[in-house]
Amino acid sequence: MGDLDPASEEAPESEWYPWADLRGESWGKARFKVEIVVPRLLAGCRLRLIPVLGGRNLVSFDGNPPEELPQVVGIDTPVLESGSSLTIAIESREGWMSPENPAPARLDCDRCRLLRGLYQEISFILSLHRIEEARREVIEDCLSSFLSCVNQEALSRGDVGGFLSSLREARRSLGELDPVLKKYELHIVPHSHVDLAWGWTYEQTKRMMRTIFDRATDLMERYPEYTFAQDQPPTYSHLEGSELWNRISSYVEEGRIDPCGAMYSEPETNMPCGESLIRQVVLAKRYFSERFGVEPLGCWNLDSFSGHSFTLPQILKKCGVRYYTFANWGNLVPDVEFWWEGPDGSRVLAYHLPCHYDSAQLMEQDKILRSYAGYASRSSFKRFMLLDGDDLTPPSEASVEGVSWFNDLGCAPRIFFSTSRRFFEDLEGEDLGGIPVFRGELPQTLDPGGKNNVGCYTTHAESKTRNRRCECLLLTAERFGSVAALTGYEYPKLELKRAWERVLLNQMHDILPGTAIAEAYDEAHRRYDWAEDAASRAIDDSLKAISCSIDTNGPGIPIVVFNPLSWERTDLAEVVVTLEQSYRGYPRLLDSEGQEVECQIIEDTRGTYDKTNRNLRFIFLAESVPSLGYRTYHLQLGERPEARDHAKLDEGTMFLENEFLRAGIDTRTGLLESLEADGEQFLDSPGRGLLVHRIADRGDAWHTDTDRSVELTEAESVELVESGPVRKTIRVRRRSGGTRMVQDISVIRGVPRLNCRVAMDCSELDVMFKLGVKPDLGDYATTYEIPFASLERDAQLDRPAQNWTDLSDERRGLSLINDGRYAYDVEDGALRITLLRNVRGHLSSGGTDTGHHETSVALHPHHGNWESAVVRQGLEFNNPLIAHVDSVHEGVLPGSFSFLSLGAPSAVVSCLKLHEDSGDLVLRVYETEGSEIEDIGLSSEIEWDGVEEIDMCERTRIDSRPERLSPREIKTLRIRSPSLRPLAQ
């Protein structure tokens, strides 16, 4: 400590920080200085200087020799003289300061406490005056009585002691309002809002959580009334087996540590698919139940600044969650308590924190005053839950001191430590029948500063693409793993669970939205790598197990094409096969009826005639592949078929067409000139399709801040790069500033979509790129797919969608489908998707999306409204057919087979998986159009002892008709004692 010298003359003025400049920071060495002028009321007393920053600290008063500044107890200042100034200088080593601390130290004395307490009592009374109109006259009389007792003349003549004595006497008169204020209960819930990654990595979070839990349990040992709330299993799991874990477990058992949140990672809820949201709840509830024997009854999603999905109420209710606590930064919801209703009519009790998740923050006591006023003016009741803590704020003795302080006031609400569980159990004792009902999503497009929060739907685009890919792979692995388990395959339950955990952690509200530091994405991509590898292995192993039971006899190499979706479909299949010592011959494919199927070679690595194997990649149209099933083909080699020209050129326009649509591409601009389906033109005017907009964006990871927009109407080149019997592709190359772009525009025979693969290399900052299409429609509605449902919106800003967004009038429409880009807007009748935005990352001068990116979109013109066909097109685009190369062998399964299908067009299988606690199967289905389905038409080659509805946590039977779906309903079915019929015969 000897080298610390805050009074050193060697320190130039530029090295001193203003009193509060390093809030939320840490440092190796820092100097703070402040000058205060002594008011008359403090003349003749000493102040106690108490540090509220970490580290080793020295203090100097008015340039005198430095003294050690002890933590917690602090040090006294010299005696103060009225009107004089006092300079306080602090030097700190290896220190830090919470973002919520107003200064590195606080000043206190008996007079300060008197004045502060009086100020707080009067603040509570003035709030009461605004809230309780019927008591205003009584309150005004009480305040008048108080003022009449204050000897203001004593202060005027410099009699400070006389003035303070009159204040103490006058203060007693306020006590008659204490019984009124005591009818208000403030449940103080200490917590630390832990972002699993944000301005730090998850590895750093784990170290900080050890400190947080250590401090919380230390306070619990010393103060029996102290409680602590912490959600998210990843904040606990790394501590398992430690002595600290044992302390945590004992306090959970006592009910003083509350595992309060029924979600795995406080996720963003618009971009994860519906099945991910269910797994968020299920994995969190099971974790806390298995580790501590308690299940959260409520869900905390305190910081989801991008909004809250419309379908959450149904998911929460069917998972046994009764309450949803959230903080909506823009305060778009006026009420504190309300019933939140989902599209199917399910309701949960929502609790809106109008003063955010640091509403108590007892290290800054005046927040209690503001929060009391904010809650009391909006709440239907007189009991409120206020959270004490903020981003990684460690538990502090200041919380205990603060609650004790408020309880010692002569006129204040009832304030005490509590838990989320206790608060809601008390709240349920109130009459909740009269609180408002809110039906709809809880959008968040304005934060307190007026910024829009919509940039996060695109920032760090690769993490979003990988989220979609992992979701699709894991659901496919579960479906085929479940079927394979009926053939004797060992379902990889633990591996898939671990993969889900990694994906769910990445869906946390700062990681998936793209608002964390760059190092956090290094971690996130390693988790994606692990999950992709695990899911891919599970898919490969399960398809091998199923294929072993298929009779693959036939001429040539068997190619089994699997369909992971719950309806029969025709789509592109891609095959990669190694042919031993085969350097001649063109692939000739036969279907299960012996009919030849046209192929198109994509890549052919021919070996020499005597040694090297040949690696062949080709595509073909797999027609009528059964629902959640497969179809078998056989590969032979033959003569190359006669080449055909499948792209037509007509006066500067190149046409791509198939059975469903005809697209014209301008050979100079590369823009879509026309888009016809069933002989009708769907494009508003030439050049308004697949048009890229370059937009200046000076926003940040959260918010867009756009002005100039330029349409990219020039192409470096437009060329036909594929013209085969299966797929035809036109490649368009563009350059704009420091960004290169390649668009591969394709049609596939037999598929009613115009695909566009976009590759971008971006080396410039503060830029956004959108791709749009303007259809020729009348009065249209804009419909966005959301988890398990769809929603019409009228929004100019980017809004999130799952697989697609659609513009439709009464007669027809056009859908724009994506494979992992979530942000759409509509401008002047043009539907646009944001391809990329490259802005400065959080705590970084570098770009969030500098470098190479690839994504795919598709246009789907249709007659009638969007409904079932568009839902299916979006799922097909994201879940391609899977081609498995097999060998010739006997089997009990035929060459073409469906394991399970649904007859109702608007019923969709969300998942088929192994039951969490048995060998039964779990089938989850949902309704997509808002229509009632009397019978979903479940048809299966799986035999069972019974089918029943269960809750989403797979524990409780629900008395219902399992075959029936209400509008927008999600239903989880348990298939008991399943077996595969062909194997059982």
Coordinates of C-alpha atoms in Angstrom, one line a residue, residues 222-398:
R222 CA -25.2 -13.8 9.2
Y223 CA -28.8 -12.4 8.5
P224 CA -31.6 -15.0 8.8
E225 CA -34.0 -12.7 7.1
Y226 CA -31.9 -12.3 3.9
T227 CA -33.0 -14.1 0.7
F228 CA -31.6 -14.4 -2.8
A229 CA -33.1 -15.3 -6.2
Q230 CA -31.2 -16.7 -9.1
D231 CA -32.5 -18.3 -12.3
Q232 CA -30.9 -20.1 -15.2
P233 CA -29.3 -23.6 -14.7
P234 CA -26.0 -22.5 -16.3
T235 CA -25.4 -20.2 -13.4
Y236 CA -25.5 -23.2 -11.0
S237 CA -24.3 -26.2 -12.9
H238 CA -20.5 -25.4 -12.9
L239 CA -20.6 -25.4 -9.1
E240 CA -21.9 -28.9 -8.6
G241 CA -19.8 -31.0 -6.2
S242 CA -18.2 -28.1 -4.5
E243 CA -18.6 -27.0 -0.9
L244 CA -20.4 -23.8 -2.1
W245 CA -22.9 -26.1 -3.9
N246 CA -23.7 -27.7 -0.6
R247 CA -24.4 -24.3 1.0
I248 CA -26.6 -23.3 -2.0
S249 CA -28.5 -26.6 -1.7
S250 CA -29.2 -26.1 2.0
Y251 CA -30.5 -22.6 1.5
V252 CA -32.7 -23.7 -1.4
E253 CA -34.1 -26.3 1.0
E254 CA -34.8 -23.6 3.5
G255 CA -36.6 -21.6 0.8
R256 CA -34.2 -18.7 1.1
I257 CA -32.4 -19.2 -2.2
D258 CA -35.1 -19.2 -4.9
P259 CA -34.3 -20.9 -8.3
C260 CA -36.9 -18.5 -9.6
G261 CA -36.9 -18.9 -13.4
A262 CA -38.4 -21.6 -15.5
M263 CA -36.2 -21.0 -18.5
Y264 CA -32.7 -22.3 -19.2
S265 CA -31.1 -19.0 -20.3
E266 CA -33.5 -16.1 -20.2
P267 CA -33.8 -16.3 -24.0
E268 CA -34.7 -14.1 -26.7
T269 CA -38.2 -15.4 -27.6
N270 CA -38.9 -14.3 -31.2
M271 CA -36.1 -16.0 -33.0
P272 CA -35.9 -19.5 -31.4
C273 CA -38.5 -21.9 -32.8
G274 CA -41.4 -23.0 -30.7
E275 CA -39.8 -26.3 -29.8
S276 CA -36.8 -24.5 -28.5
L277 CA -39.0 -22.4 -26.2
I278 CA -40.5 -25.5 -24.8
R279 CA -37.1 -27.0 -24.2
Q280 CA -36.0 -23.8 -22.4
V281 CA -38.8 -24.4 -19.9
V282 CA -38.6 -28.2 -19.7
L283 CA -34.8 -28.4 -19.2
A284 CA -34.8 -25.6 -16.6
K285 CA -37.7 -27.2 -14.6
R286 CA -36.2 -30.6 -14.7
Y287 CA -32.7 -29.3 -13.7
F288 CA -34.0 -27.5 -10.6
S289 CA -36.3 -30.5 -9.7
E290 CA -33.5 -33.1 -10.0
R291 CA -30.9 -31.0 -8.2
F292 CA -32.9 -29.3 -5.5
G293 CA -36.3 -31.0 -5.4
V294 CA -38.1 -27.8 -6.3
E295 CA -39.7 -26.6 -9.6
P296 CA -40.0 -22.9 -10.4
L297 CA -43.7 -21.9 -10.6
G298 CA -42.8 -18.7 -12.5
C299 CA -40.7 -17.6 -15.4
W300 CA -38.3 -14.7 -15.3
N301 CA -37.4 -13.1 -18.6
L302 CA -36.3 -9.7 -17.3
D303 CA -34.2 -8.4 -20.1
S304 CA -35.6 -9.6 -23.4
F305 CA -35.3 -6.2 -25.0
S306 CA -36.5 -7.6 -28.4
G307 CA -39.9 -8.5 -27.1
H308 CA -41.9 -11.5 -25.9
S309 CA -43.5 -14.0 -28.3
F310 CA -47.3 -14.3 -28.5
T311 CA -47.3 -18.0 -28.1
L312 CA -45.5 -18.0 -24.7
P313 CA -48.6 -18.1 -22.6
Q314 CA -49.7 -21.5 -24.0
I315 CA -46.2 -22.9 -23.7
L316 CA -45.8 -21.7 -20.1
K317 CA -49.2 -22.9 -19.0
K318 CA -48.8 -26.4 -20.5
C319 CA -45.4 -26.6 -18.8
G320 CA -47.0 -25.9 -15.4
V321 CA -45.7 -22.3 -15.2
R322 CA -48.2 -19.9 -13.6
Y323 CA -46.4 -16.5 -13.7
Y324 CA -44.3 -14.6 -16.2
T325 CA -42.1 -11.7 -14.8
F326 CA -40.7 -9.4 -17.4
A327 CA -39.3 -5.9 -17.8
N328 CA -40.5 -4.1 -20.9
W329 CA -38.1 -1.2 -21.4
G330 CA -40.4 0.9 -23.5
N331 CA -43.2 0.5 -20.9
L332 CA -45.6 -0.3 -23.7
V333 CA -47.8 -2.2 -21.3
P334 CA -49.4 0.2 -18.8
D335 CA -50.3 -2.3 -16.1
V336 CA -48.2 -4.2 -13.5
E337 CA -50.4 -7.3 -13.2
F338 CA -52.4 -8.6 -16.1
W339 CA -53.5 -11.9 -17.7
W340 CA -51.4 -12.5 -20.8
E341 CA -53.4 -14.4 -23.4
G342 CA -51.9 -16.4 -26.2
P343 CA -53.5 -17.1 -29.7
D344 CA -55.2 -20.3 -28.4
G345 CA -56.8 -18.5 -25.4
S346 CA -54.3 -19.8 -22.8
R347 CA -53.5 -17.3 -20.0
V348 CA -50.7 -16.8 -17.5
L349 CA -50.4 -14.2 -14.8
A350 CA -48.0 -11.6 -16.2
Y351 CA -46.1 -9.3 -13.9
H352 CA -44.6 -6.3 -15.6
L353 CA -41.7 -4.5 -13.8
P354 CA -42.4 -0.9 -14.8
C355 CA -39.2 0.2 -13.0
H356 CA -37.1 -2.5 -14.5
Y357 CA -35.1 -5.3 -12.8
D358 CA -33.2 -3.0 -10.4
S359 CA -36.3 -1.4 -8.9
A360 CA -35.0 -1.7 -5.3
Q361 CA -31.2 -1.4 -5.6
L362 CA -30.7 -0.7 -1.9
M363 CA -27.2 0.6 -2.4
E364 CA -29.1 3.6 -4.0
Q365 CA -32.0 3.9 -1.6
D366 CA -33.9 6.6 -3.5
K367 CA -34.8 4.0 -6.1
I368 CA -37.2 2.5 -3.6
L369 CA -39.0 5.9 -3.5
R370 CA -39.3 6.1 -7.3
S371 CA -40.3 2.5 -7.7
Y372 CA -43.0 2.7 -5.0
A373 CA -44.5 5.6 -6.9
G374 CA -44.2 3.8 -10.2
Y375 CA -45.8 0.6 -9.0
A376 CA -48.5 2.1 -6.8
S377 CA -49.7 4.3 -9.7
R378 CA -50.1 1.3 -12.0
S379 CA -50.8 -1.7 -9.9
S380 CA -54.3 -3.1 -9.1
F381 CA -53.0 -4.1 -5.6
K382 CA -51.0 -2.9 -2.6
R383 CA -48.2 -5.5 -2.7
F384 CA -45.3 -5.2 -5.1
M385 CA -42.2 -7.2 -6.0
L386 CA -39.1 -5.0 -6.2
L387 CA -35.8 -6.5 -7.3
D388 CA -32.6 -5.6 -5.5
G389 CA -29.7 -6.0 -7.9
D390 CA -28.6 -5.5 -11.4
D391 CA -26.2 -6.8 -14.0
L392 CA -23.8 -9.0 -12.0
T393 CA -24.3 -6.8 -8.9
P394 CA -22.9 -8.9 -6.1
P395 CA -25.1 -9.3 -3.0
S396 CA -24.2 -6.6 -0.5
E397 CA -24.6 -5.8 3.1
A398 CA -26.1 -2.6 1.9

